[in-house]
PDB file of N, CA and C in Angstrom:
ATOM      1  N   GLU X 159      10.268  -5.542   8.817  1.00 57.00           N
ATOM      2  CA  GLU X 159      10.366  -6.612   9.975  1.00 57.00           C
ATOM      3  C   GLU X 159       8.944  -6.715   9.972  1.00 57.00           C
ATOM      4  N   LEU X 160       8.653  -8.126   9.777  1.00 64.00           N
ATOM      5  CA  LEU X 160       7.129  -8.621  10.086  1.00 64.00           C
ATOM      6  C   LEU X 160       6.662  -8.562  11.402  1.00 64.00           C
ATOM      7  N   GLN X 161       5.490  -7.844  11.702  1.00 69.00           N
ATOM      8  CA  GLN X 161       5.204  -8.057  13.007  1.00 69.00           C
ATOM      9  C   GLN X 161       3.891  -9.089  12.994  1.00 69.00           C
ATOM     10  N   LYS X 162       3.507  -9.542  14.177  1.00 81.00           N
ATOM     11  CA  LYS X 162       2.398 -10.234  14.397  1.00 81.00           C
ATOM     12  C   LYS X 162       1.187  -9.428  14.451  1.00 81.00           C
ATOM     13  N   VAL X 163       0.243  -9.607  13.366  1.00 88.00           N
ATOM     14  CA  VAL X 163      -1.115  -8.845  13.493  1.00 88.00           C
ATOM     15  C   VAL X 163      -2.157  -9.730  14.017  1.00 88.00           C
ATOM     16  N   ASN X 164      -2.730  -9.227  15.088  1.00 90.00           N
ATOM     17  CA  ASN X 164      -3.817 -10.077  15.767  1.00 90.00           C
ATOM     18  C   ASN X 164      -4.539  -8.748  16.588  1.00 90.00           C
ATOM     19  N   GLU X 165      -5.481  -9.216  17.512  1.00 91.00           N
ATOM     20  CA  GLU X 165      -6.191  -8.283  18.206  1.00 91.00           C
ATOM     21  C   GLU X 165      -5.490  -7.146  19.018  1.00 91.00           C
ATOM     22  N   GLU X 166      -4.627  -7.587  19.434  1.00 90.00           N
ATOM     23  CA  GLU X 166      -3.596  -6.636  20.267  1.00 90.00           C
ATOM     24  C   GLU X 166      -3.008  -5.796  19.366  1.00 90.00           C
ATOM     25  N   TYR X 167      -2.770  -5.777  18.360  1.00 91.00           N
ATOM     26  CA  TYR X 167      -2.229  -5.114  17.172  1.00 91.00           C
ATOM     27  C   TYR X 167      -2.925  -3.907  16.813  1.00 91.00           C
ATOM     28  N   PHE X 168      -4.370  -4.436  16.527  1.00 92.00           N
ATOM     29  CA  PHE X 168      -5.285  -3.385  16.297  1.00 92.00           C
ATOM     30  C   PHE X 168      -5.641  -2.252  17.222  1.00 92.00           C
ATOM     31  N   LYS X 169      -5.090  -2.633  18.655  1.00 94.00           N
ATOM     32  CA  LYS X 169      -5.405  -1.834  19.614  1.00 94.00           C
ATOM     33  C   LYS X 169      -4.680  -0.416  19.372  1.00 94.00           C
ATOM     34  N   THR X 170      -3.650  -0.381  18.664  1.00 94.00           N
ATOM     35  CA  THR X 170      -2.801   0.918  18.466  1.00 94.00           C
ATOM     36  C   THR X 170      -2.393   1.047  17.170  1.00 94.00           C
ATOM     37  N   GLN X 171      -2.548  -0.048  16.426  1.00 94.00           N
ATOM     38  CA  GLN X 171      -2.256   0.177  14.940  1.00 94.00           C
ATOM     39  C   GLN X 171      -3.322  -0.033  14.119  1.00 94.00           C
ATOM     40  N   GLY X 172      -3.278   0.268  12.663  1.00 93.00           N
ATOM     41  CA  GLY X 172      -3.997  -0.010  11.752  1.00 93.00           C
ATOM     42  C   GLY X 172      -3.408  -0.091  10.268  1.00 93.00           C
ATOM     43  N   PHE X 173      -3.975  -0.394   9.479  1.00 93.00           N
ATOM     44  CA  PHE X 173      -3.451  -0.315   7.702  1.00 93.00           C
ATOM     45  C   PHE X 173      -4.400   0.679   6.913  1.00 93.00           C
ATOM     46  N   ILE X 174      -3.609   1.062   5.981  1.00 95.00           N
ATOM     47  CA  ILE X 174      -4.304   1.547   4.892  1.00 95.00           C
ATOM     48  C   ILE X 174      -3.938   0.764   3.910  1.00 95.00           C
ATOM     49  N   ALA X 175      -4.905   0.221   3.218  1.00 95.00           N
ATOM     50  CA  ALA X 175      -4.867  -0.557   2.094  1.00 95.00           C
ATOM     51  C   ALA X 175      -5.145  -0.148   0.868  1.00 95.00           C
ATOM     52  N   VAL X 176      -4.204  -0.452  -0.169  1.00 96.00           N
ATOM     53  CA  VAL X 176      -4.663   0.011  -1.684  1.00 96.00           C
ATOM     54  C   VAL X 176      -4.729  -1.349  -2.431  1.00 96.00           C
ATOM     55  N   ILE X 177      -5.710  -1.549  -3.147  1.00 96.00           N
ATOM     56  CA  ILE X 177      -5.868  -2.671  -3.926  1.00 96.00           C
ATOM     57  C   ILE X 177      -5.947  -2.136  -5.521  1.00 96.00           C
ATOM     58  N   LEU X 178      -4.860  -2.701  -6.233  1.00 94.00           N
ATOM     59  CA  LEU X 178      -4.780  -2.475  -7.755  1.00 94.00           C
ATOM     60  C   LEU X 178      -4.934  -3.900  -8.563  1.00 94.00           C
ATOM     61  N   VAL X 179      -5.669  -3.651  -9.743  1.00 93.00           N
ATOM     62  CA  VAL X 179      -5.847  -4.516 -10.561  1.00 93.00           C
ATOM     63  C   VAL X 179      -4.776  -4.582 -11.761  1.00 93.00           C
ATOM     64  N   GLU X 180      -4.021  -5.658 -11.757  1.00 90.00           N
ATOM     65  CA  GLU X 180      -3.026  -5.469 -12.861  1.00 90.00           C
ATOM     66  C   GLU X 180      -3.430  -6.118 -13.950  1.00 90.00           C
ATOM     67  N   SER X 181      -3.036  -5.750 -15.345  1.00 85.00           N
ATOM     68  CA  SER X 181      -3.277  -6.512 -16.601  1.00 85.00           C
ATOM     69  C   SER X 181      -2.564  -7.772 -16.945  1.00 85.00           C
ATOM     70  N   SER X 182      -1.675  -7.886 -15.955  1.00 87.00           N
ATOM     71  CA  SER X 182      -0.557  -8.884 -16.103  1.00 87.00           C
ATOM     72  C   SER X 182      -0.355  -9.399 -14.770  1.00 87.00           C
ATOM     73  N   GLY X 183      -0.158 -10.732 -14.492  1.00 87.00           N
ATOM     74  CA  GLY X 183       0.461 -11.209 -13.158  1.00 87.00           C
ATOM     75  C   GLY X 183       1.864 -11.105 -13.212  1.00 87.00           C
ATOM     76  N   SER X 184       2.572 -10.817 -14.245  1.00 89.00           N
ATOM     77  CA  SER X 184       3.970 -10.555 -14.197  1.00 89.00           C
ATOM     78  C   SER X 184       4.393  -9.010 -13.856  1.00 89.00           C
ATOM     79  N   ASN X 185       3.387  -8.112 -13.687  1.00 89.00           N
ATOM     80  CA  ASN X 185       3.736  -6.931 -13.359  1.00 89.00           C
ATOM     81  C   ASN X 185       4.153  -6.921 -11.755  1.00 89.00           C
ATOM     82  N   GLU X 186       4.931  -6.140 -11.552  1.00 91.00           N
ATOM     83  CA  GLU X 186       5.287  -6.139 -10.001  1.00 91.00           C
ATOM     84  C   GLU X 186       4.720  -4.898  -9.187  1.00 91.00           C
ATOM     85  N   VAL X 187       4.219  -4.795  -8.052  1.00 94.00           N
ATOM     86  CA  VAL X 187       3.981  -3.600  -7.256  1.00 94.00           C
ATOM     87  C   VAL X 187       4.652  -3.816  -5.993  1.00 94.00           C
ATOM     88  N   THR X 188       4.960  -2.597  -5.578  1.00 93.00           N
ATOM     89  CA  THR X 188       5.772  -2.315  -4.252  1.00 93.00           C
ATOM     90  C   THR X 188       5.372  -1.102  -3.380  1.00 93.00           C
ATOM     91  N   GLY X 189       4.905  -1.161  -2.368  1.00 95.00           N
ATOM     92  CA  GLY X 189       4.572   0.019  -1.505  1.00 95.00           C
ATOM     93  C   GLY X 189       5.938   0.376  -1.006  1.00 95.00           C
ATOM     94  N   GLU X 190       6.066   1.893  -1.236  1.00 95.00           N
ATOM     95  CA  GLU X 190       7.288   2.373  -1.155  1.00 95.00           C
ATOM     96  C   GLU X 190       7.260   3.132   0.101  1.00 95.00           C
ATOM     97  N   SER X 191       6.237   3.998   0.482  1.00 96.00           N
ATOM     98  CA  SER X 191       6.174   4.853   1.604  1.00 96.00           C
ATOM     99  C   SER X 191       4.556   5.364   1.789  1.00 96.00           C
ATOM    100  N   LEU X 192       4.410   5.888   3.208  1.00 96.00           N
ATOM    101  CA  LEU X 192       3.342   6.558   3.465  1.00 96.00           C
ATOM    102  C   LEU X 192       3.399   7.704   4.356  1.00 96.00           C
ATOM    103  N   LEU X 193       2.951   9.014   3.575  1.00 96.00           N
ATOM    104  CA  LEU X 193       3.084  10.329   4.349  1.00 96.00           C
ATOM    105  C   LEU X 193       1.801  11.114   4.840  1.00 96.00           C
ATOM    106  N   VAL X 194       1.541  11.112   6.172  1.00 95.00           N
ATOM    107  CA  VAL X 194       0.530  11.532   6.669  1.00 95.00           C
ATOM    108  C   VAL X 194       0.608  13.252   7.036  1.00 95.00           C
ATOM    109  N   LYS X 195      -0.347  14.174   6.298  1.00 94.00           N
ATOM    110  CA  LYS X 195      -0.208  15.489   6.523  1.00 94.00           C
ATOM    111  C   LYS X 195      -1.568  16.021   6.565  1.00 94.00           C
ATOM    112  N   GLY X 196      -1.937  16.248   8.030  1.00 92.00           N
ATOM    113  CA  GLY X 196      -3.288  16.861   8.185  1.00 92.00           C
ATOM    114  C   GLY X 196      -4.290  15.553   7.905  1.00 92.00           C
ATOM    115  N   ASN X 197      -5.294  15.938   7.148  1.00 95.00           N
ATOM    116  CA  ASN X 197      -6.318  14.919   6.947  1.00 95.00           C
ATOM    117  C   ASN X 197      -6.147  13.979   5.715  1.00 95.00           C
ATOM    118  N   VAL X 198      -4.843  14.139   5.155  1.00 97.00           N
ATOM    119  CA  VAL X 198      -4.603  13.405   3.846  1.00 97.00           C
ATOM    120  C   VAL X 198      -3.350  12.489   4.166  1.00 97.00           C
ATOM    121  N   ALA X 199      -3.750  11.280   3.938  1.00 96.00           N
ATOM    122  CA  ALA X 199      -2.668  10.232   3.731  1.00 96.00           C
ATOM    123  C   ALA X 199      -2.198   9.841   2.358  1.00 96.00           C
ATOM    124  N   GLU X 200      -0.990  10.022   2.120  1.00 97.00           N
ATOM    125  CA  GLU X 200      -0.761   9.860   0.518  1.00 97.00           C
ATOM    126  C   GLU X 200       0.232   8.631   0.578  1.00 97.00           C
ATOM    127  N   VAL X 201       0.118   7.587  -0.188  1.00 97.00           N
ATOM    128  CA  VAL X 201       0.744   6.575  -0.294  1.00 97.00           C
ATOM    129  C   VAL X 201       1.470   6.487  -1.625  1.00 97.00           C
ATOM    130  N   PHE X 202       2.804   6.107  -1.597  1.00 97.00           N
ATOM    131  CA  PHE X 202       3.630   5.965  -2.740  1.00 97.00           C
ATOM    132  C   PHE X 202       3.725   4.397  -3.101  1.00 97.00           C
ATOM    133  N   ILE X 203       3.641   4.132  -4.380  1.00 96.00           N
ATOM    134  CA  ILE X 203       3.608   2.732  -4.938  1.00 96.00           C
ATOM    135  C   ILE X 203       4.462   2.685  -6.237  1.00 96.00           C
ATOM    136  N   ARG X 204       5.386   1.908  -6.422  1.00 95.00           N
ATOM    137  CA  ARG X 204       6.162   1.735  -7.679  1.00 95.00           C
ATOM    138  C   ARG X 204       5.624   0.574  -8.146  1.00 95.00           C
ATOM    139  N   ARG X 205       5.381   0.818  -9.352  1.00 93.00           N
ATOM    140  CA  ARG X 205       4.670  -0.382 -10.299  1.00 93.00           C
ATOM    141  C   ARG X 205       5.640  -0.725 -11.645  1.00 93.00           C
ATOM    142  N   ARG X 206       6.058  -1.845 -12.057  1.00 91.00           N
ATOM    143  CA  ARG X 206       6.895  -2.211 -12.690  1.00 91.00           C
ATOM    144  C   ARG X 206       6.207  -3.192 -13.674  1.00 91.00           C
ATOM    145  N   ALA X 207       5.939  -2.493 -14.910  1.00 87.00           N
ATOM    146  CA  ALA X 207       5.344  -3.590 -15.984  1.00 87.00           C
ATOM    147  C   ALA X 207       6.278  -4.483 -16.464  1.00 87.00           C
ATOM    148  N   ALA X 208       5.935  -5.492 -16.850  1.00 85.00           N
ATOM    149  CA  ALA X 208       6.705  -6.669 -17.686  1.00 85.00           C
ATOM    150  C   ALA X 208       6.797  -6.402 -19.038  1.00 85.00           C
ATOM    151  N   GLU X 209       7.943  -6.643 -19.675  1.00 83.00           N
ATOM    152  CA  GLU X 209       8.190  -6.491 -21.011  1.00 83.00           C
ATOM    153  C   GLU X 209       7.315  -7.334 -21.694  1.00 83.00           C
ATOM    154  N   ILE X 210       7.145  -8.523 -21.427  1.00 81.00           N
ATOM    155  CA  ILE X 210       6.548  -9.601 -22.131  1.00 81.00           C
ATOM    156  C   ILE X 210       5.438 -10.143 -20.718  1.00 81.00           C
ATOM    157  N   GLY X 211       4.287  -9.758 -20.882  1.00 71.00           N
ATOM    158  CA  GLY X 211       3.236 -10.193 -19.866  1.00 71.00           C
ATOM    159  C   GLY X 211       2.664 -11.415 -20.080  1.00 71.00           C
ATOM    160  N   THR X 212       2.040 -11.895 -19.052  1.00 79.00           N
ATOM    161  CA  THR X 212       1.143 -13.072 -19.141  1.00 79.00           C
ATOM    162  C   THR X 212      -0.213 -12.803 -19.411  1.00 79.00           C
ATOM    163  N   MET X 213      -0.796 -13.907 -19.661  1.00 80.00           N
ATOM    164  CA  MET X 213      -2.349 -13.718 -20.014  1.00 80.00           C
ATOM    165  C   MET X 213      -3.354 -13.891 -18.955  1.00 80.00           C
ATOM    166  N   ASP X 214      -2.836 -13.151 -18.081  1.00 88.00           N
ATOM    167  CA  ASP X 214      -3.879 -13.242 -16.766  1.00 88.00           C
ATOM    168  C   ASP X 214      -3.969 -11.905 -16.012  1.00 88.00           C
ATOM    169  N   ILE X 215      -4.929 -11.832 -15.186  1.00 89.00           N
ATOM    170  CA  ILE X 215      -5.095 -10.536 -14.436  1.00 89.00           C
ATOM    171  C   ILE X 215      -5.010 -11.022 -12.951  1.00 89.00           C
ATOM    172  N   ALA X 216      -4.296  -9.909 -12.430  1.00 90.00           N
ATOM    173  CA  ALA X 216      -3.672 -10.239 -11.046  1.00 90.00           C
ATOM    174  C   ALA X 216      -4.344  -9.070 -10.239  1.00 90.00           C
ATOM    175  N   THR X 217      -4.674  -9.256  -8.994  1.00 93.00           N
ATOM    176  CA  THR X 217      -5.030  -8.310  -7.972  1.00 93.00           C
ATOM    177  C   THR X 217      -3.862  -8.443  -6.969  1.00 93.00           C
ATOM    178  N   ARG X 218      -3.349  -6.944  -6.624  1.00 94.00           N
ATOM    179  CA  ARG X 218      -2.422  -6.581  -5.799  1.00 94.00           C
ATOM    180  C   ARG X 218      -2.795  -6.058  -4.535  1.00 94.00           C
ATOM    181  N   HIS X 219      -2.578  -6.268  -3.325  1.00 95.00           N
ATOM    182  CA  HIS X 219      -3.074  -5.723  -2.131  1.00 95.00           C
ATOM    183  C   HIS X 219      -1.772  -5.191  -1.485  1.00 95.00           C
ATOM    184  N   VAL X 220      -1.634  -3.766  -1.185  1.00 95.00           N
ATOM    185  CA  VAL X 220      -0.655  -3.037  -0.600  1.00 95.00           C
ATOM    186  C   VAL X 220      -0.992  -2.505   0.636  1.00 95.00           C
ATOM    187  N   LEU X 221      -0.396  -2.963   1.763  1.00 94.00           N
ATOM    188  CA  LEU X 221      -0.759  -2.737   3.202  1.00 94.00           C
ATOM    189  C   LEU X 221       0.361  -1.694   3.555  1.00 94.00           C
ATOM    190  N   PHE X 222      -0.050  -0.645   4.120  1.00 95.00           N
ATOM    191  CA  PHE X 222       0.805   0.440   4.953  1.00 95.00           C
ATOM    192  C   PHE X 222       0.353   0.366   6.309  1.00 95.00           C
ATOM    193  N   PRO X 223       1.143  -0.061   7.293  1.00 93.00           N
ATOM    194  CA  PRO X 223       0.877   0.038   8.815  1.00 93.00           C
ATOM    195  C   PRO X 223       0.987   1.508   9.153  1.00 93.00           C
ATOM    196  N   VAL X 224       0.112   1.800  10.016  1.00 94.00           N
ATOM    197  CA  VAL X 224       0.007   3.425  10.489  1.00 94.00           C
ATOM    198  C   VAL X 224      -0.722   3.341  11.897  1.00 94.00           C
ATOM    199  N   SER X 225       0.034   3.890  12.815  1.00 95.00           N
ATOM    200  CA  SER X 225      -0.518   4.069  13.971  1.00 95.00           C
ATOM    201  C   SER X 225      -2.103   4.789  14.244  1.00 95.00           C
ATOM    202  N   LYS X 226      -2.982   4.286  14.993  1.00 94.00           N
ATOM    203  CA  LYS X 226      -4.216   4.760  15.047  1.00 94.00           C
ATOM    204  C   LYS X 226      -4.207   6.299  15.268  1.00 94.00           C
ATOM    205  N   GLU X 227      -3.275   6.809  16.069  1.00 94.00           N
ATOM    206  CA  GLU X 227      -3.088   8.296  16.383  1.00 94.00           C
ATOM    207  C   GLU X 227      -2.833   9.108  15.056  1.00 94.00           C
ATOM    208  N   GLU X 228      -2.131   8.459  14.246  1.00 93.00           N
ATOM    209  CA  GLU X 228      -2.025   9.158  12.833  1.00 93.00           C
ATOM    210  C   GLU X 228      -3.075   9.213  12.078  1.00 93.00           C
ATOM    211  N   LEU X 229      -3.898   7.935  12.233  1.00 92.00           N
ATOM    212  CA  LEU X 229      -5.055   7.571  11.149  1.00 92.00           C
ATOM    213  C   LEU X 229      -6.326   8.686  11.777  1.00 92.00           C
ATOM    214  N   LYS X 230      -6.373   8.828  12.877  1.00 92.00           N
ATOM    215  CA  LYS X 230      -7.507   9.735  13.499  1.00 92.00           C
ATOM    216  C   LYS X 230      -8.189  10.805  12.809  1.00 92.00           C
ATOM    217  N   GLU X 231      -7.162  11.604  12.197  1.00 91.00           N
ATOM    218  CA  GLU X 231      -7.545  12.683  11.408  1.00 91.00           C
ATOM    219  C   GLU X 231      -7.662  12.499   9.868  1.00 91.00           C
ATOM    220  N   VAL X 232      -7.121  11.220   9.509  1.00 95.00           N
ATOM    221  CA  VAL X 232      -7.339  11.053   8.079  1.00 95.00           C
ATOM    222  C   VAL X 232      -8.719  10.994   7.416  1.00 95.00           C
ATOM    223  N   THR X 233      -9.023  11.824   6.482  1.00 95.00           N
ATOM    224  CA  THR X 233     -10.285  11.463   5.627  1.00 95.00           C
ATOM    225  C   THR X 233     -10.066  10.989   4.261  1.00 95.00           C
ATOM    226  N   ASP X 234      -9.027  11.458   3.730  1.00 96.00           N
ATOM    227  CA  ASP X 234      -8.760  11.232   2.338  1.00 96.00           C
ATOM    228  C   ASP X 234      -7.509  10.455   2.425  1.00 96.00           C
ATOM    229  N   VAL X 235      -7.386   9.642   1.211  1.00 96.00           N
ATOM    230  CA  VAL X 235      -6.061   8.979   0.806  1.00 96.00           C
ATOM    231  C   VAL X 235      -5.847   9.171  -0.534  1.00 96.00           C
ATOM    232  N   LYS X 236      -4.610   9.588  -0.756  1.00 97.00           N
ATOM    233  CA  LYS X 236      -4.287   9.943  -2.088  1.00 97.00           C
ATOM    234  C   LYS X 236      -3.132   8.815  -2.439  1.00 97.00           C
ATOM    235  N   VAL X 237      -3.378   8.347  -3.750  1.00 96.00           N
ATOM    236  CA  VAL X 237      -2.367   7.204  -4.364  1.00 96.00           C
ATOM    237  C   VAL X 237      -1.455   7.701  -5.323  1.00 96.00           C
ATOM    238  N   THR X 238      -0.164   7.740  -5.158  1.00 95.00           N
ATOM    239  CA  THR X 238       0.731   8.163  -6.358  1.00 95.00           C
ATOM    240  C   THR X 238       1.614   6.829  -6.833  1.00 95.00           C
ATOM    241  N   ILE X 239       1.654   6.723  -7.979  1.00 94.00           N
ATOM    242  CA  ILE X 239       2.073   5.305  -8.544  1.00 94.00           C
ATOM    243  C   ILE X 239       3.347   5.829  -9.383  1.00 94.00           C
ATOM    244  N   SER X 240       4.544   5.389  -9.311  1.00 93.00           N
ATOM    245  CA  SER X 240       5.434   5.771 -10.520  1.00 93.00           C
ATOM    246  C   SER X 240       5.550   4.405 -11.135  1.00 93.00           C
ATOM    247  N   LEU X 241       5.651   4.657 -12.719  1.00 88.00           N
ATOM    248  CA  LEU X 241       5.786   3.633 -13.688  1.00 88.00           C
ATOM    249  C   LEU X 241       7.239   3.303 -14.054  1.00 88.00           C
ATOM    250  N   SER X 242       7.471   2.051 -14.022  1.00 82.00           N
ATOM    251  CA  SER X 242       8.585   1.820 -15.100  1.00 82.00           C
ATOM    252  C   SER X 242       8.699   0.383 -15.724  1.00 82.00           C
ATOM    253  N   THR X 243       9.560  -0.078 -16.367  1.00 70.00           N
ATOM    254  CA  THR X 243       9.568  -1.187 -17.018  1.00 70.00           C
ATOM    255  C   THR X 243      10.660  -2.154 -16.266  1.00 70.00           C
ATOM    256  N   LYS X 244      10.463  -3.331 -16.510  1.00 58.00           N
ATOM    257  CA  LYS X 244      11.628  -4.087 -15.797  1.00 58.00           C
ATOM    258  C   LYS X 244      12.867  -4.220 -16.805  1.00 58.00           C
TER     259      LYS X 244
END
């Protein structure tokens, strides 16, 4: 569900952002989940490489909404990417 992101939102919420550079704009990137344990936030991303790619480069921004309460102890972010083909 989409939420309105404005100044009010950021009073209690935040984002963990992962930025990926893809070798083809045909590749798909999907944020799967976020797990916070102690001071580490681990994000899980699914990446599907196109069988036939395009001759361009794409930047993908994956945002994981998280409460400020959960974020206050986080000092490290671990990114786990699962790879597959379309």
